[in-house]
Short mmCIF file of C-alpha atoms in Angstrom, two decimals:
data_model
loop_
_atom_site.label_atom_id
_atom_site.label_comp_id
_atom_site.label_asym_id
_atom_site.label_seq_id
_atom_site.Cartn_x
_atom_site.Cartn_y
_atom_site.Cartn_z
CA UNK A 1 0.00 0.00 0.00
CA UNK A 2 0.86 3.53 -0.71
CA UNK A 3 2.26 5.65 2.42
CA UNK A 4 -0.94 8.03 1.50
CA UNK A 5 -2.98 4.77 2.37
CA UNK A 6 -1.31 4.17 5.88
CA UNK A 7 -1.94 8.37 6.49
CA UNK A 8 -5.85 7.31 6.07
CA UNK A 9 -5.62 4.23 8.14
CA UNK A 10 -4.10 6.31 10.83
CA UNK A 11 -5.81 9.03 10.70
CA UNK A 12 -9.09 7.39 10.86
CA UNK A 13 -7.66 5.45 14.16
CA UNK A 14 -6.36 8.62 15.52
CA UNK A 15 -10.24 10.19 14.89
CA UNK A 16 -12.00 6.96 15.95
CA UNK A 17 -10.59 4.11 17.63
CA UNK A 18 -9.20 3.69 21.67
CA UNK A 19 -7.31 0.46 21.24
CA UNK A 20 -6.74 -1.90 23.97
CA UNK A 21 -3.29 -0.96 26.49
CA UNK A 22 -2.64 2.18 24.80
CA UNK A 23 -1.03 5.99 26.05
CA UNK A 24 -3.48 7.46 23.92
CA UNK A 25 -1.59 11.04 23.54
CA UNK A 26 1.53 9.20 22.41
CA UNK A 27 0.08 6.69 19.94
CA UNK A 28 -2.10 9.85 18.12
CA UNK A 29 1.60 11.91 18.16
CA UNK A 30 3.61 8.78 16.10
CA UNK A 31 0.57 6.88 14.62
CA UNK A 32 -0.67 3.36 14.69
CA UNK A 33 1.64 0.51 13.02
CA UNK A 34 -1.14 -0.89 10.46
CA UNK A 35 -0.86 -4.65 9.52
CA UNK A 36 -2.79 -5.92 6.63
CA UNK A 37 -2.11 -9.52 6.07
CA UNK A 38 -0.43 -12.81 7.26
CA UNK A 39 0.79 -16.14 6.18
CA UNK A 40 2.51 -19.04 8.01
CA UNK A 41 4.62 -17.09 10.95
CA UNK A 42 4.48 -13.82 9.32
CA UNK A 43 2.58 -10.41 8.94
CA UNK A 44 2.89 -7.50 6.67
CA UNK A 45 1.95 -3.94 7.30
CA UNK A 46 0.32 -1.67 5.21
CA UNK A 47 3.56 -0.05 3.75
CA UNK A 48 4.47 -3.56 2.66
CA UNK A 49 7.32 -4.97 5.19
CA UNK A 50 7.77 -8.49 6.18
CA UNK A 51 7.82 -8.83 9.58
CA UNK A 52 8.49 -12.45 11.57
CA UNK A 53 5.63 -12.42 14.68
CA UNK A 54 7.61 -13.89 17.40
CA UNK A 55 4.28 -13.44 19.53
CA UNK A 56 1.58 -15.55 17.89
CA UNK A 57 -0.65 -12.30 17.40
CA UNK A 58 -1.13 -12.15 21.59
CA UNK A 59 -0.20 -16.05 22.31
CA UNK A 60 -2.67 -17.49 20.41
CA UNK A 61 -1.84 -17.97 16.93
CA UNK A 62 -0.47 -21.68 17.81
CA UNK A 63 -0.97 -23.11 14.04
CA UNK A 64 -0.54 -19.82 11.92
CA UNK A 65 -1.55 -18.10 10.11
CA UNK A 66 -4.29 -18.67 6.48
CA UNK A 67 -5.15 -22.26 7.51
CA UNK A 68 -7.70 -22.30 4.88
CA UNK A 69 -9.38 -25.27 7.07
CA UNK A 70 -10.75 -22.61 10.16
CA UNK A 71 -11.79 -20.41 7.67
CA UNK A 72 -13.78 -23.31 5.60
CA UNK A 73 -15.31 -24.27 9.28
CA UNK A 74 -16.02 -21.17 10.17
CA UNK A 75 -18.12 -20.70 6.22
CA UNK A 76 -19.81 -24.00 6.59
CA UNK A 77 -21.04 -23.34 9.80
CA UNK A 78 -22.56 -19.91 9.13
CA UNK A 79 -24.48 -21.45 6.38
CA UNK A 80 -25.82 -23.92 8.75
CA UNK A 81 -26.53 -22.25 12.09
CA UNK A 82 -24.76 -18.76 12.55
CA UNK A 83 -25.89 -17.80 15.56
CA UNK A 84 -28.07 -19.54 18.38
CA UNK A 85 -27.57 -19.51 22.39
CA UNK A 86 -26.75 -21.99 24.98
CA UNK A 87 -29.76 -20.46 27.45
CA UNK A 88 -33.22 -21.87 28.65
CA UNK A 89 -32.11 -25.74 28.38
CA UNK A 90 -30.75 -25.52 24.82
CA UNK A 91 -27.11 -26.07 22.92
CA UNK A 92 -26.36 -27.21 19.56
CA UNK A 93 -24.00 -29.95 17.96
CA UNK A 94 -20.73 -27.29 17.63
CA UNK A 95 -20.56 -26.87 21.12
CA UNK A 96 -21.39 -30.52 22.48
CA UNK A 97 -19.13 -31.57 20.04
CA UNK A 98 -15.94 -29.69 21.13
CA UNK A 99 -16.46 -29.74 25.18
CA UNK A 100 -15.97 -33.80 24.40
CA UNK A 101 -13.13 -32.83 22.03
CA UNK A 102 -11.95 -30.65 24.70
CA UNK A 103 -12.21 -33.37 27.91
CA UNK A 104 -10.23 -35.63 25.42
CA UNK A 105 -6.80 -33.59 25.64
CA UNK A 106 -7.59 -32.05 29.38
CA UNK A 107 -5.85 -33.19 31.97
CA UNK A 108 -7.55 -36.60 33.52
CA UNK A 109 -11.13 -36.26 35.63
CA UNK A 110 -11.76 -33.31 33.50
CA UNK A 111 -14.62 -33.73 31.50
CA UNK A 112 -16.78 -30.79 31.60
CA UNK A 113 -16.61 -27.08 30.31
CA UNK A 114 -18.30 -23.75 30.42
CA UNK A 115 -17.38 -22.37 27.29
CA UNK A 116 -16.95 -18.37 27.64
CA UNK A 117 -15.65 -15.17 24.71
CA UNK A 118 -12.42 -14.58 25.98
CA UNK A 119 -10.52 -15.61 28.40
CA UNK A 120 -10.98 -12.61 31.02
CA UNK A 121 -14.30 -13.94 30.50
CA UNK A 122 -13.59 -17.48 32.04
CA UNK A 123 -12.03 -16.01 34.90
CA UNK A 124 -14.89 -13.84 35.60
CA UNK A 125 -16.39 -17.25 35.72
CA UNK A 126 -13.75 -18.72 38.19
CA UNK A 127 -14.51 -16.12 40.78
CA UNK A 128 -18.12 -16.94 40.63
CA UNK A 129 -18.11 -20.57 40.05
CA UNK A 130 -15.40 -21.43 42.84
CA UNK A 131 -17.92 -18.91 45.41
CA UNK A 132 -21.13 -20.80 44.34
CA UNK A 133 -19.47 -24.13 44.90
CA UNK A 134 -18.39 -23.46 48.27
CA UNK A 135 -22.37 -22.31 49.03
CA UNK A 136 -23.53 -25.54 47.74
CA UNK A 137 -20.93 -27.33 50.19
CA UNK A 138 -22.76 -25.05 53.05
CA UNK A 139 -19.40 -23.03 53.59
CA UNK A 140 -20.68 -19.87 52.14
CA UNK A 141 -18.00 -17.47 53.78
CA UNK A 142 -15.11 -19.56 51.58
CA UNK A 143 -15.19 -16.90 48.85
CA UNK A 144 -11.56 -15.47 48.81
CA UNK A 145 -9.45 -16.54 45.94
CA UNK A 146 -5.53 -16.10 46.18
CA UNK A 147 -3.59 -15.03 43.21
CA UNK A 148 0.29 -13.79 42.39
CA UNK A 149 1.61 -10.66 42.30
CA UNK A 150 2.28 -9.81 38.51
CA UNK A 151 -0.17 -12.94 37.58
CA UNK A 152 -2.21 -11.79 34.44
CA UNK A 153 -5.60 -12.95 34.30
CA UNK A 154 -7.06 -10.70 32.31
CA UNK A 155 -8.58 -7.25 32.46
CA UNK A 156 -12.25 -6.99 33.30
CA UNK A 157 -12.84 -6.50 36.37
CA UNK A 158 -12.69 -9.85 38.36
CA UNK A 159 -9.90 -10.52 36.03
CA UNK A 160 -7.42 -7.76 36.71
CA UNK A 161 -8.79 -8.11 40.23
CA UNK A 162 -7.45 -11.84 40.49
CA UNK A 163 -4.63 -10.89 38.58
CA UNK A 164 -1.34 -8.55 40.61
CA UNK A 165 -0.38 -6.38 38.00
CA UNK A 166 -0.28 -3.07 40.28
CA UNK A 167 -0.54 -0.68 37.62
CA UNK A 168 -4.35 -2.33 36.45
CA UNK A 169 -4.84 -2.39 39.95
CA UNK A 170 -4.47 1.63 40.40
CA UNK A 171 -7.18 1.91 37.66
CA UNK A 172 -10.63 1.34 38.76
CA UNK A 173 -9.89 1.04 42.47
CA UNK A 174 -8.55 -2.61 42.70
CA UNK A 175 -8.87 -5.48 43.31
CA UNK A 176 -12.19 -6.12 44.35
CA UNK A 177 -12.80 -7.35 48.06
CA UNK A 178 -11.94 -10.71 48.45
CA UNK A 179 -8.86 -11.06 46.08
CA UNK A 180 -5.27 -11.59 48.09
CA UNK A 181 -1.95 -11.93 46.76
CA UNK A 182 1.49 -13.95 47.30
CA UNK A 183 4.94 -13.34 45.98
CA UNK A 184 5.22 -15.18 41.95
CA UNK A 185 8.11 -17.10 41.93
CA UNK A 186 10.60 -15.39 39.67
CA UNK A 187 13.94 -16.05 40.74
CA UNK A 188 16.03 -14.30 38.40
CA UNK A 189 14.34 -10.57 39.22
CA UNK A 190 12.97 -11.19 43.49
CA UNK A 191 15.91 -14.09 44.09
CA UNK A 192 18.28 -12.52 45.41
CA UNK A 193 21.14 -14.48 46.67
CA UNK A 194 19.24 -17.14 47.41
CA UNK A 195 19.89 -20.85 45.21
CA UNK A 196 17.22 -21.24 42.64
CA UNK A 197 15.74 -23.99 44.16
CA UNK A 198 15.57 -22.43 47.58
CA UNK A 199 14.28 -19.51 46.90
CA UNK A 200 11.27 -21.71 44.63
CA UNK A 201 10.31 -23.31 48.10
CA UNK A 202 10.54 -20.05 50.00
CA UNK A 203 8.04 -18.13 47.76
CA UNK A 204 5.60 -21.37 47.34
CA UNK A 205 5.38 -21.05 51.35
CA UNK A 206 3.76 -18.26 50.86
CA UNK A 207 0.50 -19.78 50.02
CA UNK A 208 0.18 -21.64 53.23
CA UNK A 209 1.34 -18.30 55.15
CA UNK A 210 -1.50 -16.99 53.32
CA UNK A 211 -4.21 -19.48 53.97
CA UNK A 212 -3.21 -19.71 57.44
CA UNK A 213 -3.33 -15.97 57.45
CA UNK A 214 -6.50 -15.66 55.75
CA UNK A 215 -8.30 -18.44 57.78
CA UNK A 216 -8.88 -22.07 55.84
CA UNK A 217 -12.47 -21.64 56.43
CA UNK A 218 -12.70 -18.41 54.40
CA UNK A 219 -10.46 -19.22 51.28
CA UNK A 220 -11.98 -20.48 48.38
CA UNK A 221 -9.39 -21.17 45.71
CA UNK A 222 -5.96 -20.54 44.55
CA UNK A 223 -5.12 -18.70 40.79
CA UNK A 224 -2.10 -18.74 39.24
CA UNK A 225 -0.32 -19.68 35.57
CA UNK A 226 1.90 -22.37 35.47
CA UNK A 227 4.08 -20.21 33.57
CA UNK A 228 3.69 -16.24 33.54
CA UNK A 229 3.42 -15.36 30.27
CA UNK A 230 2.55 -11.86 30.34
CA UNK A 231 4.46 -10.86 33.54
CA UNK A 232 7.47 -11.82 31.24
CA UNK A 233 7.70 -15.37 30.60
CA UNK A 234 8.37 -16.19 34.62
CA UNK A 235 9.41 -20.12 34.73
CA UNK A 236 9.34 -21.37 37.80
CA UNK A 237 12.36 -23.35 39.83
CA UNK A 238 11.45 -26.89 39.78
CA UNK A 239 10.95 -26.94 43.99
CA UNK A 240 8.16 -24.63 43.19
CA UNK A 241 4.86 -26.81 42.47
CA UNK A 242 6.02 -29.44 43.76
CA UNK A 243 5.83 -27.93 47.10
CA UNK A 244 2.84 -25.93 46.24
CA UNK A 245 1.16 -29.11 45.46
CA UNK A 246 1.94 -30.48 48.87
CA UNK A 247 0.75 -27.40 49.98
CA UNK A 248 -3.04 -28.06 48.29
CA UNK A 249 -3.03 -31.52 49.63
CA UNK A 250 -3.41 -30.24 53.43
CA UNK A 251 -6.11 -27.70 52.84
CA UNK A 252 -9.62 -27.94 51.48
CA UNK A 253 -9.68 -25.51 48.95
CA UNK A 254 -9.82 -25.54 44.83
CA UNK A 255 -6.80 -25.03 42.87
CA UNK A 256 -7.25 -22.90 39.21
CA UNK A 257 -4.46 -23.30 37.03
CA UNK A 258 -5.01 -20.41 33.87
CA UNK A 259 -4.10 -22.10 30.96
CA UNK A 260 -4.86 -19.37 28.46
CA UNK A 261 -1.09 -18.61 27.48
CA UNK A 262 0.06 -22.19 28.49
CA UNK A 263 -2.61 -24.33 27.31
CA UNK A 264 -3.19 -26.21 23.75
CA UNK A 265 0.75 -27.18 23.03
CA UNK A 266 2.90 -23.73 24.14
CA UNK A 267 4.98 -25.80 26.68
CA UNK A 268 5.55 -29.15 24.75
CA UNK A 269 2.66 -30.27 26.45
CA UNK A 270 -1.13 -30.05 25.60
CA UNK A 271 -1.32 -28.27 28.95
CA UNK A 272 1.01 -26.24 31.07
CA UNK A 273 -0.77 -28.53 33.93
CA UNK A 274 0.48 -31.59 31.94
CA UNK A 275 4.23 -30.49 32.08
CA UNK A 276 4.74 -29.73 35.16
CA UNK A 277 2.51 -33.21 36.39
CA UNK A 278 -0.50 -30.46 38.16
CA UNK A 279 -4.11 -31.78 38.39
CA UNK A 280 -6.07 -28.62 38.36
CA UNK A 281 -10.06 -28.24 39.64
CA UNK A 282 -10.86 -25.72 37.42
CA UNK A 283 -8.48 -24.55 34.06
CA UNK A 284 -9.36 -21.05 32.07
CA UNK A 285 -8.91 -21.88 28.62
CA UNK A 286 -8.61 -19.88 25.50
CA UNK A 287 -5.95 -17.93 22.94
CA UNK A 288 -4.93 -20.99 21.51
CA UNK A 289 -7.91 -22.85 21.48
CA UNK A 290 -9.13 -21.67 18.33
CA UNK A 291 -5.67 -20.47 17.32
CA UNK A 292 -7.28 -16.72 17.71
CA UNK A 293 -9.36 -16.77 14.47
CA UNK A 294 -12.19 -16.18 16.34
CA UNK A 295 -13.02 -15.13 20.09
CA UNK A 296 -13.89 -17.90 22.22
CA UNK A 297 -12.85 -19.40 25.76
CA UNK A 298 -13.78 -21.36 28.59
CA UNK A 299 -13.25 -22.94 32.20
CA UNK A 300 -12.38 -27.26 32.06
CA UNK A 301 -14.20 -28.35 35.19
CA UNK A 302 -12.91 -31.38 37.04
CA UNK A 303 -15.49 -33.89 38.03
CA UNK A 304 -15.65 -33.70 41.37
CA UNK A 305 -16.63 -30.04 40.52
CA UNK A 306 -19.04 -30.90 38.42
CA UNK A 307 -20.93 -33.13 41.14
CA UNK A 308 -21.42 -30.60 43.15
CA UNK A 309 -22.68 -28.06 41.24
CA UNK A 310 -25.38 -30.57 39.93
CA UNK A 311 -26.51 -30.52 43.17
CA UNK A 312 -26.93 -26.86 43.50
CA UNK A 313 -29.37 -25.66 41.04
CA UNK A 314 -29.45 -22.74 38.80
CA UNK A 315 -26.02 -21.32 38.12
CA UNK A 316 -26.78 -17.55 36.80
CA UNK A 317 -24.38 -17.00 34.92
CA UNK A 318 -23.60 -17.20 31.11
CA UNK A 319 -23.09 -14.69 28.12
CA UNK A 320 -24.64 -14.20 24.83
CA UNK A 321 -22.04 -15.85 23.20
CA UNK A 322 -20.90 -18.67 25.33
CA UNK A 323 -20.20 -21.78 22.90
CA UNK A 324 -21.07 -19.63 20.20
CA UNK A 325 -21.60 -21.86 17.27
CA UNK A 326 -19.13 -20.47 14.67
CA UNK A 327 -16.37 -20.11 17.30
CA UNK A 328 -17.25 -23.97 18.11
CA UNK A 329 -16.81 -25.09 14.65
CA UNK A 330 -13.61 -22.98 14.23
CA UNK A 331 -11.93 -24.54 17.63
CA UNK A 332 -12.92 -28.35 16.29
CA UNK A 333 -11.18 -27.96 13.74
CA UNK A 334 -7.92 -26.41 15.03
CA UNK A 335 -7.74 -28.95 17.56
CA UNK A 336 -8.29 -31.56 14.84
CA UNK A 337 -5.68 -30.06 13.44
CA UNK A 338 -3.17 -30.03 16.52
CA UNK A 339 -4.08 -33.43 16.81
CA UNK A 340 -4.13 -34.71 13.38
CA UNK A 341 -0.80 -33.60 12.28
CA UNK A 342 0.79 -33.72 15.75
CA UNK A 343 2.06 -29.99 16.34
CA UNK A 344 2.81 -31.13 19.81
CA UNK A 345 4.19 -33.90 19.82
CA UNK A 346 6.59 -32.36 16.56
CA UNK A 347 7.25 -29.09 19.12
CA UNK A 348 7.91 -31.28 22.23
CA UNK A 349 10.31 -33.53 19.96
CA UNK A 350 12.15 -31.24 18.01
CA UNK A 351 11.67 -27.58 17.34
CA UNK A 352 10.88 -26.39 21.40
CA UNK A 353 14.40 -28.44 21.83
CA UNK A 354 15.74 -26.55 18.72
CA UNK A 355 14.39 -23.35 20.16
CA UNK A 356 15.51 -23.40 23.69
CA UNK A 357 18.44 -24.21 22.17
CA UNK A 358 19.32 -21.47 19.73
CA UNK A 359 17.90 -19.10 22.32
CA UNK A 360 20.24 -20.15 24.99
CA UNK A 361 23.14 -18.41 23.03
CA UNK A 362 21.24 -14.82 23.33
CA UNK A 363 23.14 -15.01 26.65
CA UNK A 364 25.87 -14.27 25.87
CA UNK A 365 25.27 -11.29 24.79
CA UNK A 366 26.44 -8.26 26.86
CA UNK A 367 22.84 -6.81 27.26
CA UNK A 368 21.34 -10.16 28.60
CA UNK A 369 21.41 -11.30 31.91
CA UNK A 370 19.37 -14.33 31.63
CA UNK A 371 17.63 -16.21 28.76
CA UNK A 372 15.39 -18.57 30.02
CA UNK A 373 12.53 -20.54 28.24
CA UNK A 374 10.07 -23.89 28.03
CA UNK A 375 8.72 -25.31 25.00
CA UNK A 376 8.04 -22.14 22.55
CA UNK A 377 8.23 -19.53 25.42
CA UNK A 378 11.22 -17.61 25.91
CA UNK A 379 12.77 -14.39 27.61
CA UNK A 380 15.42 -12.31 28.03
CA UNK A 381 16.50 -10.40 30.83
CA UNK A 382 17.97 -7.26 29.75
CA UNK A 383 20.82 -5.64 32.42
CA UNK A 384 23.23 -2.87 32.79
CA UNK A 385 25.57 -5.37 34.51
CA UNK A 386 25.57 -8.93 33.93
CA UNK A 387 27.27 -10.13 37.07
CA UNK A 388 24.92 -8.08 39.44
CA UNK A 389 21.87 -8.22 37.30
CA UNK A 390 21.78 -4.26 37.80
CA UNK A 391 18.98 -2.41 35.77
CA UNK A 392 19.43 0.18 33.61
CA UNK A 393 18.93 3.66 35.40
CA UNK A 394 16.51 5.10 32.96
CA UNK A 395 13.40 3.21 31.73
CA UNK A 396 12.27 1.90 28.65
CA UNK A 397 14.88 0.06 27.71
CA UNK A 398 12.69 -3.18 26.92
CA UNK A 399 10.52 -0.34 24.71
CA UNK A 400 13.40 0.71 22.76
CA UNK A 401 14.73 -2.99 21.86
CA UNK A 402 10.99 -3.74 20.79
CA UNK A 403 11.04 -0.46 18.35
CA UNK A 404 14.29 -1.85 16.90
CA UNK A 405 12.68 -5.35 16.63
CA UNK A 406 10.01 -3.83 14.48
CA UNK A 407 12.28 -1.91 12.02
CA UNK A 408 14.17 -5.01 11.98
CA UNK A 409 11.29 -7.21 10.49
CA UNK A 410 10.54 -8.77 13.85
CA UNK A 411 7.57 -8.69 16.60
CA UNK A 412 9.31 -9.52 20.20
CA UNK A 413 7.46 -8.26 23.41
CA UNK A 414 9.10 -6.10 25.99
CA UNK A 415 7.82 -6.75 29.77
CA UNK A 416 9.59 -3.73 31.22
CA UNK A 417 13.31 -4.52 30.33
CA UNK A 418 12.41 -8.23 29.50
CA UNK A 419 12.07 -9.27 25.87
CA UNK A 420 9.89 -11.97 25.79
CA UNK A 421 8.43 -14.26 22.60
CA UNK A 422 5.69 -17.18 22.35
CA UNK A 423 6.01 -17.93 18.35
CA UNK A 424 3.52 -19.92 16.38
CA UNK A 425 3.36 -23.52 17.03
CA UNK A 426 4.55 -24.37 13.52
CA UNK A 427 7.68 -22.13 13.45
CA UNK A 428 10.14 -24.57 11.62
CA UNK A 429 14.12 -24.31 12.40
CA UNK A 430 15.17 -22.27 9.29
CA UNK A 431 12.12 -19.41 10.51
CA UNK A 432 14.19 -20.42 13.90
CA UNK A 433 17.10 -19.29 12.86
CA UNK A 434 15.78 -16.21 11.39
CA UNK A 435 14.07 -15.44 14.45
CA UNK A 436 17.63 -15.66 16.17
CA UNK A 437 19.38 -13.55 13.86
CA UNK A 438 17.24 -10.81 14.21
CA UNK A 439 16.73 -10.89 17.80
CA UNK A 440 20.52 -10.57 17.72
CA UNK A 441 20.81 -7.71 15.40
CA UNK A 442 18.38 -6.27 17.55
CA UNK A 443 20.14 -6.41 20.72
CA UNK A 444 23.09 -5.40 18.99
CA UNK A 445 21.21 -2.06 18.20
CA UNK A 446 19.88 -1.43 21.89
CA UNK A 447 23.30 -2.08 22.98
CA UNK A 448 25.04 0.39 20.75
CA UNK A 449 22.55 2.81 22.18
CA UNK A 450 22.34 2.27 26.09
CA UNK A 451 25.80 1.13 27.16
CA UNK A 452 27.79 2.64 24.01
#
């Protein structure tokens, strides 16, 4: 497209449209970045560069982009039933059809779902499904949920309320009553001096500290990601679920592990639950469940779960669009797809190896501190001082690599001064290697600007 065209584009933006995450004043002042198309792992703006997305759109573009297949679903079904709800004891073949699809990759003992648009939208339904469960059980007063500081878990209101990103928090007055928080367990940035390890057992402690704290009899569940995505990719030491696990075993409350990042093959696994051997009550689902062509998300309810809420009568709660038909058809047939030509299995057996590999030599660059990464998840840390891990005195480091990973024909995410990516499922190793080149010539760039 012409560079007159991209003037319209933003200029109508600038006139009309508040995106999502945005300083407003600063985005009118430069001008939205306007992409136009995609294919495989890549996107191209409207002034015609190539650029590789190293993010999967936000996460959730696990099997590419222009899989004619989702878009074929997604035709046939709005020929045969566009639209219809899920209300007044009704549903429709779609959505039947892909909560069994669904149960058959989950996690064992999970069998059911509540299919919601988004995932914010399924933890909206967390808060209120883990608080009606406890009422059916005759322990009303369990209603508090515990969460992470810097856990994302969306941003409506219940969402950025059971997430700990501060800076939502200071918008809107939150969290809502009844949401606590624990330390996450990110050892490279909150560590200290402490072994990795030991400091993964110190910081899953918490939880009981804040159970105990809280009272048993008043807390109803526990949040949290098995890996961090958008806090900035935090992995946790391998003492950390174990003991958080033993932790759940001596108290009676539910555990909700948000698999919207993790979940349908970004860690090698089907589940982020799978690979690090977690058996969830209740698991938010969505990004990669339909591989974002379409909105659509859910909860996976374990079975015991499920029993009890049979026996406690009308649920209300529900949305116009839960299981909506389309988005049904659409998610069959990207997890027929996952399944069919093994994407996982493929990642877990040789490109997440080939990754982690190739990404493990972006330390030793002089900017990074620490590359770290599971399955086709990956960070960097980026430091003033390698030895010390000292930050950079000014900010927006992390902002100014991303702008040079744009003009450089590549989409990485900065989390503060942490790079982070989460590719497409179907990345192969030559798109690898391109993805390692640039993130190099990229960090070469920031470099020759911050520590000369």
């Amino acid at each position: 497209m012409s560079d007159s065209q991209t003037l319209h584009w933003q200029d109508l933006s600038r006139n009309h449209h508040l995106p999502p995450f945005t300083d407003y004043k600063a985005l009118n002042a430069k001008g939205t970045r306007v992409i136009t198309k995609a294919s495989g792992v890549y996107l191209w703006d409207s002034e015609g560069h190539k650029i590789l997305d190293a993010m999967a759109g936000l996460w959730c573009v696990n099997i590419g982009y222009g899989r004619e297949e989702l878009v074929e679903a997604a035709t046939r079904q709005m020929r045969e039933l566009p639209y219809y709800n899920l209300f007044f004891e009704t549903s429709h073949p779609p959505a039947i059809a892909l909560a069994k699809a669904i149960a058959d990759v989950a996690p064992a003992g999970m069998n059911h779902v509540f299919f919601t648009g988004s995932g914010s939208e399924a933890n909206d339904t967390v808060l209120r499904m883990v608080r009606h469960y406890w009422a059916i059980k005759g322990k009303p007063a369990k209603k508090v949920v515990i969460g992470r500081w810097n856990g994302y878990h969306g941003s409506t209101v219940a969402g950025a309320s059971l997430g700990g990103m501060k800076a939502m928090h200071g918008q809107g007055d939150g969290p809502i009553p009844g949401i606590e928080h624990i330390d996450q367990p990110y050892w490279y940035g909150e560590g200290g001096e402490l072994d990795p390890e030991e400091f993964g057992v110190r910081v899953a402690q918490q939880l009981e500290q804040k159970i105990l704290e809280v009272g048993e009899d008043r807390v109803a569940a526990f949040i949290a990601e098995p890996i961090q995505g958008a806090g900035g990719v935090i992995i946790p030491p391998t003492s950390y679920w174990p003991r958080i696990r033993e932790i759940l075993a001596r108290y009676e409350i539910l555990f909700v592990a948000d698999e919207v990042i993790c979940g349908f093959g970004r860690t090698g696994e089907w589940f982020g639950s799978d690979y690090y051997g977690n058996a969830p009550d209740l698991m938010p689902i969505a990004k990669g469940m339909t591989s974002g062509y379409i909105p659509m998300g859910g909860v996976v309810v374990r079975d015991e779960v499920v029993q009890t809420l049979n026996e406690g009568g009308e649920f209300y709660h529900g949305f116009t669009y839960s299981g909506h038909p389309v988005a049904a058809a659409v998610a069959l047939e990207n997890i027929r797809i996952l399944r069919e030509e093994k994407i996982v299995e493929r990642i877990k057996a040789e490109t997440a190896p080939y990754l982690q590999s190739r990404w493990q030599e972006l330390a030793e660059h002089p900017l990074v501190g620490e590359a770290r990464g599971v399955g086709m998840l990956g960070a960097l840390e980026l430091v003033k001082n390698k030895k010390t891990r000292e930050r950079f005195d000014k900010s927006g480091v992390g902002m100014l690599c991303r702008q040079h990973c744009f003009q450089n024909g590549l989409v990485m995410r900065a989390v503060g001064d942490t790079m982070i990516i989460s590719p497409p499922l179907v990345i192969n190793k030559e798109e690898i290697d391109e993805l390692i080149v640039k993130a190099r010539r990229c960090l070469d760039a920031t470099a020759a600007e911050v520590l000369g």
